[in-house]
Coordinates of C-alpha atoms in Angstrom, one line a residue:
X1 CA 3.1 19.0 28.8
X2 CA 6.4 18.9 27.2
X3 CA 8.6 21.3 25.6
X4 CA 9.8 22.0 21.9
X5 CA 13.4 23.5 21.3
X6 CA 13.2 25.6 18.2
X7 CA 15.7 27.8 16.4
X8 CA 15.1 31.1 14.7
X9 CA 17.1 29.5 11.8
X10 CA 19.5 26.7 11.2
X11 CA 22.8 26.7 12.9
X12 CA 21.8 28.6 16.1
X13 CA 22.6 25.7 18.5
X14 CA 19.3 23.7 18.9
X15 CA 21.1 20.6 19.1
X16 CA 23.6 22.0 21.7
X17 CA 20.9 23.3 23.8
X18 CA 18.9 20.0 23.5
X19 CA 21.8 17.9 24.4
X20 CA 22.6 20.1 27.3
X21 CA 19.1 19.8 28.6
X22 CA 19.0 16.1 28.3
X23 CA 22.5 15.5 29.8
X24 CA 21.6 17.6 32.8
X25 CA 18.4 15.8 33.4
X26 CA 20.0 12.5 33.0
X27 CA 22.6 13.5 35.6
X28 CA 19.7 14.0 37.8
X29 CA 18.5 10.5 37.2
X30 CA 15.4 11.7 35.5
X31 CA 13.7 9.5 33.0
X32 CA 13.4 11.5 29.8
X33 CA 12.0 10.7 26.2
X34 CA 13.3 12.8 23.3
X35 CA 11.9 13.3 20.0
X36 CA 13.4 14.9 16.7
X37 CA 11.2 16.8 14.2
X38 CA 12.0 15.8 10.6
X39 CA 13.7 12.8 8.8
X40 CA 17.3 13.3 10.6
X41 CA 19.1 10.0 11.7
X42 CA 22.2 11.5 13.4
X43 CA 20.7 14.0 15.9
X44 CA 18.5 11.1 17.3
X45 CA 21.7 8.9 17.9
X46 CA 23.1 11.7 20.2
X47 CA 19.7 11.9 22.1
X48 CA 19.7 8.1 22.5
X49 CA 23.3 8.1 23.7
X50 CA 22.4 10.5 26.5
X51 CA 19.0 9.3 27.6
X52 CA 19.6 5.5 27.1
X53 CA 16.1 5.6 25.3
X54 CA 15.6 5.7 21.5
X55 CA 14.6 9.1 20.0
X56 CA 11.5 9.1 18.0
X57 CA 11.2 11.1 14.7
X58 CA 8.1 13.2 14.2
X59 CA 7.7 13.8 10.6
X60 CA 4.1 14.2 9.1
X61 CA 5.5 13.9 5.5
X62 CA 7.1 10.4 6.0
X63 CA 4.0 9.5 8.1
X64 CA 1.0 11.6 9.0
X65 CA -0.2 14.3 11.4
X66 CA -2.2 11.4 13.2
X67 CA 0.7 9.2 13.5
X68 CA 3.0 12.1 14.8
X69 CA 0.3 12.7 17.6
X70 CA 0.0 9.0 18.4
X71 CA 3.8 8.4 18.4
X72 CA 4.3 11.2 20.7
X73 CA 1.6 10.2 23.0
X74 CA 2.6 6.6 23.1
X75 CA 6.4 7.3 24.1
X76 CA 6.1 10.4 26.1
X77 CA 3.7 8.9 28.7
X78 CA 6.3 6.3 29.7
X79 CA 8.8 8.9 30.9
X80 CA 8.9 11.7 33.6
X81 CA 10.0 14.4 31.1
X82 CA 9.7 14.9 27.2
X83 CA 11.7 17.1 25.0
X84 CA 11.2 17.8 21.3
X85 CA 14.3 19.1 19.1
X86 CA 13.0 21.1 16.2
X87 CA 14.4 21.2 12.6
X88 CA 15.9 24.3 10.8
X89 CA 14.0 27.6 11.7
X90 CA 10.8 27.5 13.7
X91 CA 8.4 28.0 10.6
X92 CA 10.7 26.4 7.9
X93 CA 8.7 23.5 6.4
X94 CA 7.2 22.5 3.0
X95 CA 4.1 23.4 1.3
X96 CA 1.3 21.0 2.0
X97 CA -2.5 20.9 1.4
X98 CA -5.0 19.9 4.0
X99 CA -6.2 21.1 7.4
X100 CA -4.4 20.1 10.5
X101 CA -5.7 17.2 12.6
X102 CA -6.9 19.3 15.4
X103 CA -9.3 21.0 13.0
X104 CA -10.1 18.4 10.5
X105 CA -9.2 15.0 11.6
X106 CA -6.7 12.6 10.2
X107 CA -4.2 13.4 7.3
X108 CA -3.0 10.0 6.2
X109 CA -1.4 8.7 3.2
X110 CA -4.6 8.8 0.9
X111 CA -5.5 12.3 2.1
X112 CA -2.1 13.6 0.8
X113 CA -3.5 13.0 -2.5
X114 CA -6.6 15.0 -2.3
X115 CA -8.1 18.0 -0.8
X116 CA -6.6 20.4 -3.3
X117 CA -9.0 23.1 -2.3
X118 CA -8.1 22.8 1.4
X119 CA -6.0 25.3 3.5
X120 CA -2.5 25.5 2.1
X121 CA 0.1 25.0 4.8
X122 CA 3.2 26.6 3.9
X123 CA 5.2 25.5 7.0
X124 CA 4.0 21.9 6.9
X125 CA 6.3 19.5 8.8
X126 CA 8.1 22.4 10.5
X127 CA 8.8 22.7 14.1
X128 CA 6.0 25.2 14.5
X129 CA 3.6 22.6 12.7
X130 CA 4.7 19.9 15.3
X131 CA 4.2 22.4 18.1
X132 CA 0.6 23.1 17.0
X133 CA -0.2 19.4 16.4
X134 CA 0.9 18.6 19.9
X135 CA -0.1 21.8 21.6
X136 CA 3.3 22.2 23.2
X137 CA 5.1 25.4 24.3
X138 CA 8.2 26.4 22.4
X139 CA 11.5 27.7 23.6
X140 CA 13.3 29.7 21.0
X141 CA 17.0 29.4 20.7
X142 CA 18.6 32.6 19.5
X143 CA 22.3 33.1 18.2
X144 CA 23.3 36.3 19.8
X145 CA 26.9 36.2 18.5
X146 CA 26.3 39.2 16.1
X147 CA 23.5 41.1 17.6
X148 CA 22.5 43.0 20.8
X149 CA 19.4 45.2 20.7
X150 CA 17.9 43.4 17.7
X151 CA 17.4 40.4 19.8
X152 CA 14.0 41.9 20.7
X153 CA 12.8 42.3 17.2
X154 CA 13.7 38.7 16.4
X155 CA 11.8 37.4 19.6
X156 CA 8.8 39.7 19.1
X157 CA 8.5 38.7 15.3
X158 CA 8.6 34.9 16.2
X159 CA 6.2 35.3 19.2
X160 CA 3.6 37.3 17.2
X161 CA 4.0 35.5 13.7
X162 CA 1.6 32.7 14.5
X163 CA -0.7 33.3 17.6
X164 CA -1.5 29.6 17.8
X165 CA 2.1 28.9 19.1
X166 CA 3.1 29.8 22.6
X167 CA 6.6 31.0 23.0
X168 CA 7.3 30.0 26.5
X169 CA 10.7 31.8 26.5
X170 CA 14.2 32.1 25.0
X171 CA 17.5 30.7 25.3
X172 CA 20.3 33.1 24.5
X173 CA 23.2 31.2 22.8
X174 CA 26.7 32.3 22.0
X175 CA 26.8 35.2 24.4
X176 CA 30.1 36.9 24.4
X177 CA 30.4 38.7 27.9
X178 CA 28.6 40.1 30.8
X179 CA 28.3 43.5 29.0
X180 CA 26.8 41.7 26.0
X181 CA 24.3 39.9 28.2
X182 CA 23.2 43.1 29.9
X183 CA 22.4 44.5 26.4
X184 CA 20.4 41.6 25.5
X185 CA 18.5 41.5 28.7
X186 CA 17.6 45.2 28.5
X187 CA 16.4 44.9 24.9
X188 CA 14.1 41.9 25.9
X189 CA 12.8 43.4 29.0
X190 CA 9.9 45.4 27.6
X191 CA 8.6 42.0 25.8
X192 CA 8.3 40.3 29.3
X193 CA 9.5 37.1 27.6
X194 CA 11.4 34.8 30.0
X195 CA 15.1 34.1 29.5
X196 CA 15.2 30.4 30.1
X197 CA 18.9 30.0 29.5
X198 CA 22.1 31.7 28.7
X199 CA 24.9 29.8 26.9
X200 CA 28.2 31.5 26.6
X201 CA 30.5 31.0 23.7
X202 CA 31.7 27.4 24.6
X203 CA 34.3 26.8 22.0
X204 CA 35.5 23.6 23.8
X205 CA 32.1 22.1 23.3
X206 CA 31.7 21.3 19.7
X207 CA 30.5 18.0 17.9
X208 CA 32.7 17.2 14.6
X209 CA 30.9 17.2 11.4
X210 CA 31.5 16.2 7.9
X211 CA 29.6 16.1 4.5
X212 CA 26.2 14.8 5.6
X213 CA 26.1 16.6 9.1
X214 CA 27.4 15.5 12.5
X215 CA 29.9 12.6 12.8
X216 CA 27.8 9.6 14.2
X217 CA 28.1 8.7 17.9
X218 CA 29.8 5.4 17.2
X219 CA 32.8 7.3 15.7
X220 CA 33.5 9.5 18.6
X221 CA 35.7 7.9 21.2
X222 CA 35.5 11.0 23.4
X223 CA 31.7 11.3 23.3
X224 CA 31.1 10.5 27.1
X225 CA 33.5 13.2 28.1
X226 CA 31.7 15.7 25.8
X227 CA 28.3 14.6 27.3
X228 CA 29.7 15.3 30.7
X229 CA 30.7 18.8 29.7
X230 CA 27.2 19.4 28.3
X231 CA 25.7 18.2 31.6
X232 CA 28.2 20.6 33.4
X233 CA 27.0 23.4 31.3
X234 CA 23.4 22.5 31.6
X235 CA 23.4 22.5 35.6
X236 CA 24.4 26.1 35.5
X237 CA 23.0 27.9 32.4
X238 CA 19.3 27.2 32.5
X239 CA 16.5 28.5 34.8
X240 CA 15.5 25.1 36.0
X241 CA 12.8 26.4 38.3
X242 CA 10.8 27.5 35.1
X243 CA 11.8 24.7 32.8
X244 CA 11.1 21.7 34.8
X245 CA 7.3 22.3 35.1
X246 CA 7.4 22.8 31.2
X247 CA 9.2 19.7 30.5
X248 CA 7.0 17.4 32.7
X249 CA 5.5 14.8 30.6
X250 CA 1.6 13.9 31.0
X251 CA -0.3 11.1 29.1
X252 CA -2.4 12.5 26.3
X253 CA -5.9 11.3 25.4
X254 CA -6.4 8.9 22.6
X255 CA -5.3 5.3 21.9
X256 CA -1.5 4.5 22.2
X257 CA -1.5 0.9 22.0
X258 CA -0.2 -1.3 19.2
X259 CA -2.6 -3.7 17.6
X260 CA -0.1 -5.7 15.7
X261 CA 0.1 -9.5 16.5
X262 CA 3.2 -11.5 16.0
X263 CA 3.0 -13.8 13.2
X264 CA 6.3 -14.2 11.3
X265 CA 8.9 -16.5 12.8
X266 CA 11.7 -15.1 10.8
X267 CA 15.2 -13.8 11.5
X268 CA 16.3 -10.6 9.9
X269 CA 19.9 -9.7 9.7
X270 CA 20.1 -6.0 10.3
X271 CA 23.5 -4.4 9.4
X272 CA 24.5 -2.0 12.3
X273 CA 28.1 -0.6 12.8
X274 CA 29.9 2.5 11.9
X275 CA 29.1 2.3 8.3
X276 CA 25.4 1.4 8.5
X277 CA 23.5 3.1 11.3
X278 CA 20.8 5.2 9.7
X279 CA 17.4 3.4 10.9
X280 CA 14.3 4.8 12.1
X281 CA 13.5 3.0 15.4
X282 CA 9.9 2.7 14.6
X283 CA 10.9 0.5 11.6
X284 CA 12.7 -1.9 13.8
X285 CA 9.8 -1.9 16.3
X286 CA 7.5 -2.8 13.7
X287 CA 9.4 -5.7 12.4
X288 CA 9.7 -7.0 16.0
X289 CA 6.0 -6.4 16.5
X290 CA 5.1 -8.5 13.4
X291 CA 7.1 -11.3 14.9
X292 CA 10.6 -11.0 13.3
X293 CA 13.8 -11.5 15.3
X294 CA 16.3 -8.9 14.6
X295 CA 20.0 -10.0 14.4
X296 CA 22.4 -7.1 14.4
X297 CA 25.7 -7.7 12.8
X298 CA 28.6 -5.8 11.3
X299 CA 29.7 -5.9 7.5
X300 CA 32.9 -4.2 8.9
X301 CA 33.8 -6.6 11.6
X302 CA 32.2 -10.0 11.2
X303 CA 33.6 -12.8 9.2
X304 CA 30.4 -13.6 7.5
X305 CA 26.6 -12.8 7.6
X306 CA 24.5 -14.2 10.5
X307 CA 23.5 -18.0 10.3
X308 CA 19.8 -19.0 10.0
X309 CA 18.5 -15.9 8.5
X310 CA 15.6 -15.4 6.1
X311 CA 16.1 -11.6 5.2
X312 CA 18.7 -8.9 5.2
X313 CA 18.2 -5.0 5.9
X314 CA 21.0 -2.6 5.2
X315 CA 20.2 1.0 6.4
X316 CA 22.0 4.1 5.3
X317 CA 25.2 5.5 6.9
X318 CA 28.6 6.2 5.6
X319 CA 30.0 3.2 3.6
X320 CA 32.1 5.7 1.7
X321 CA 34.1 6.6 4.9
X322 CA 34.8 3.0 5.6
X323 CA 35.0 1.8 1.8
X324 CA 38.4 0.3 2.2
X325 CA 37.5 -1.7 5.3
X326 CA 34.3 -2.9 3.7
X327 CA 36.2 -3.8 0.5
X328 CA 38.9 -5.7 2.5
X329 CA 36.3 -7.9 4.2
X330 CA 35.9 -10.0 1.1
X331 CA 34.3 -13.0 2.9
X332 CA 31.2 -10.7 3.8
X333 CA 30.9 -9.2 0.4
X334 CA 31.0 -12.8 -1.1
X335 CA 28.4 -14.0 1.4
X336 CA 26.0 -11.2 0.9
X337 CA 26.2 -11.6 -2.8
X338 CA 25.7 -15.2 -2.6
X339 CA 22.7 -15.0 -0.3
X340 CA 21.1 -12.4 -2.5
X341 CA 21.6 -14.4 -5.7
X342 CA 20.1 -17.4 -3.9
X343 CA 16.8 -15.3 -3.3
X344 CA 17.5 -13.9 0.2
X345 CA 14.9 -10.9 0.4
X346 CA 16.9 -7.8 1.2
X347 CA 16.3 -4.2 1.7
X348 CA 19.0 -1.7 1.1
X349 CA 18.5 2.1 1.6
X350 CA 21.1 4.7 0.4
X351 CA 24.3 3.6 2.0
X352 CA 22.9 0.1 1.8
X353 CA 22.3 0.5 -1.9
X354 CA 25.9 1.7 -2.2
X355 CA 27.2 -1.4 -0.5
X356 CA 25.3 -3.7 -3.0
X357 CA 27.0 -1.9 -5.9
X358 CA 30.0 -3.1 -7.7
X359 CA 32.2 -0.3 -6.4
X360 CA 32.3 2.7 -4.3
X361 CA 34.5 5.6 -5.7
X362 CA 35.3 7.8 -2.7
X363 CA 35.9 11.6 -2.7
X364 CA 39.7 11.0 -3.6
X365 CA 38.6 9.0 -6.7
X366 CA 39.8 5.7 -5.3
X367 CA 37.6 2.6 -6.2
X368 CA 36.7 0.1 -3.7
X369 CA 35.0 -3.2 -4.4
X370 CA 31.7 -3.8 -2.8
X371 CA 29.3 -6.7 -2.9
X372 CA 28.6 -6.5 -6.5
X373 CA 25.0 -7.5 -6.7
X374 CA 24.0 -4.4 -8.6
X375 CA 25.8 -3.7 -12.1
X376 CA 26.6 -0.1 -11.2
X377 CA 29.1 2.0 -9.1
X378 CA 28.4 4.6 -6.5
X379 CA 30.5 7.8 -7.1
X380 CA 30.9 10.3 -4.4
X381 CA 30.8 14.1 -5.4
X382 CA 30.2 17.6 -4.2
X383 CA 26.6 17.8 -5.2
X384 CA 24.0 17.3 -2.5
X385 CA 20.8 15.6 -3.3
X386 CA 18.3 16.6 -0.7
X387 CA 14.6 16.7 0.0
X388 CA 11.4 14.9 0.5
X389 CA 10.1 12.6 -2.3
X390 CA 6.7 11.4 -3.5
X391 CA 7.6 8.1 -5.2
X392 CA 5.1 6.0 -7.4
X393 CA 6.2 2.3 -7.7
X394 CA 6.6 1.4 -11.3
X395 CA 6.4 -2.4 -10.7
X396 CA 5.6 -5.0 -8.1
X397 CA 8.6 -5.1 -5.9
X398 CA 9.7 -6.5 -2.6
X399 CA 8.1 -3.8 -0.5
X400 CA 5.1 -2.3 -2.5
X401 CA 2.8 -3.0 -5.3
X402 CA 2.8 -1.3 -8.6
X403 CA 1.2 2.2 -8.6
X404 CA 1.6 2.6 -4.9
X405 CA 2.6 5.8 -3.7
X406 CA 5.1 6.3 -0.9
X407 CA 6.8 9.4 0.7
X408 CA 10.3 9.3 1.6
X409 CA 13.5 11.4 2.0
X410 CA 16.8 11.6 0.1
X411 CA 20.2 12.9 1.5
X412 CA 23.4 11.9 -0.2
X413 CA 26.4 13.1 -2.2
X414 CA 26.7 10.2 -4.4
X415 CA 25.4 9.2 -7.8
X416 CA 25.3 5.8 -9.8
X417 CA 27.2 5.3 -13.1
X418 CA 24.4 3.3 -14.5
X419 CA 20.7 3.6 -13.9
X420 CA 18.5 0.5 -13.8
X421 CA 16.7 -0.4 -16.9
X422 CA 13.4 -1.1 -14.8
X423 CA 13.5 1.3 -11.9
X424 CA 11.4 0.9 -8.8
X425 CA 10.0 4.4 -8.6
X426 CA 9.1 7.5 -10.5
X427 CA 10.0 10.2 -8.2
X428 CA 9.0 13.9 -7.6
X429 CA 9.3 16.6 -5.2
X430 CA 6.9 16.3 -2.3
X431 CA 5.6 20.0 -2.4
X432 CA 5.4 20.2 -6.2
X433 CA 5.2 18.2 -9.4
X434 CA 8.8 18.8 -10.4
X435 CA 10.1 15.5 -11.7
X436 CA 13.1 14.1 -10.0
X437 CA 13.4 11.1 -12.3
X438 CA 13.2 7.3 -11.9
X439 CA 15.3 5.5 -9.5
X440 CA 15.8 2.2 -7.4
X441 CA 16.9 -1.3 -8.2
X442 CA 14.4 -4.2 -8.0
X443 CA 16.6 -6.7 -9.7
X444 CA 17.2 -9.4 -8.6
X445 CA 13.5 -9.3 -7.7
X446 CA 14.2 -10.3 -4.0
X447 CA 16.1 -6.9 -3.6
X448 CA 14.7 -3.3 -2.8
X449 CA 17.6 -1.0 -3.2
X450 CA 16.9 2.7 -3.4
X451 CA 18.3 6.0 -2.4
X452 CA 14.8 7.0 -0.9
X453 CA 14.7 6.6 2.9
X454 CA 11.2 5.3 4.0
X455 CA 9.5 5.5 7.4
X456 CA 7.2 2.7 7.9
X457 CA 5.0 4.0 10.7
X458 CA 2.0 4.9 8.5
X459 CA 2.6 2.1 6.0
X460 CA 2.7 -1.1 7.9
X461 CA 1.9 -3.1 4.9
X462 CA 5.6 -2.4 3.8
X463 CA 7.2 -4.6 6.7
X464 CA 4.3 -6.9 6.4
X465 CA 5.1 -7.4 2.7
X466 CA 8.8 -7.7 3.5
X467 CA 8.3 -10.5 6.0
X468 CA 5.8 -12.3 3.8
X469 CA 8.6 -12.6 1.4
X470 CA 10.9 -13.8 4.1
X471 CA 8.5 -16.4 5.3
X472 CA 8.9 -18.0 1.8
X473 CA 12.5 -18.5 2.5
X474 CA 11.7 -19.9 5.9
X475 CA 9.1 -22.3 4.4
X476 CA 11.7 -23.6 2.0
X477 CA 14.4 -24.2 4.9
X478 CA 11.7 -26.2 6.7

């Protein structure tokens, strides 16, 4: 057993409710493992800050339905309690073809390309889809700030829409007064649906946000005080007698072990600071399971790149926010460029790609020099590029062979002034054939720089290929 926190739509307070539950559990010295539905990086940072354990993403588009089940089983059984934070509204997903694992077996990378006559799932990768895959009860968070009696219609609709999903109860968020609460309770009473929590309008408990969502944890000096307020709220606003049994974690059947054997004695420099912090923990785990030593460092603060490394990994993040500081750290920019031009295998995703450009032009139109590996500039703008991508490799590159199909996610407000003459990928939307153009830099050949974020969990050949190239550097050094 474990519990899914879902919303009736985006913005109803799922993250607030989730952090409140996690903070209160940790105050009680409970060991809790959290999960996040979808490709998001920032919410998991907050989970990890509270629980002290890496949050795991559950996303069948980036991985597969089988991987989602295995990931949940592997990590939830190592803790007393497990909690899954949903994404958007309960049934908001994408259109996907194929039967769910519980009915038809695994749905891995190859199966995503076939079975066109199979059942069409219009809520594929939604919170509801994950709840079905894992057979977990759902707590529905409802924003009550602009309704009273209508709350029953909302709750009834969500409970009856898909009979395969069990709604264990509701959390009423943004309740204005005792009178308001009384009206909500009276409306819900005929449904006999438990009210598992009531959160009043807590104007003093807000997390700052900006152009790509919440401000990451590393940039919030008052975060611990904020988490304490969440814990205070959680101690009093939930029906813990009903919630604790639902949150209790139990091992699931099936294999949960990793069969990877260490074989690659290489050191990978992983950029991790306020500018670069978008990494799936599973990607980092896979590199370590394959034998790599991860060396975390800061392009913002360090005087140079780490010594004795055979590869570099730049994740996404907010280099545009820290463009001046990155630009002023000239010794690091020069060292990164020199290492890459000498053949250092380098993976750069989204924000990492921007750092390898000649310049970042920020929202104010100011230009800041970057590493200068790629002959283009990243320009910030108001247009948001967002969505899952099906990407077909147009050439052999650092991570995949030509004609290989991978699935990733884009989320950025920048564009490049020059596109590559020999791009890495031809991309399209995941749930239709709409062409999204060609993108990605693979020149020099030891670079993989792309806006598309990849989760390697269902594609272990990707980190294997990366480390294979890093081993060539290691062999030259010896």
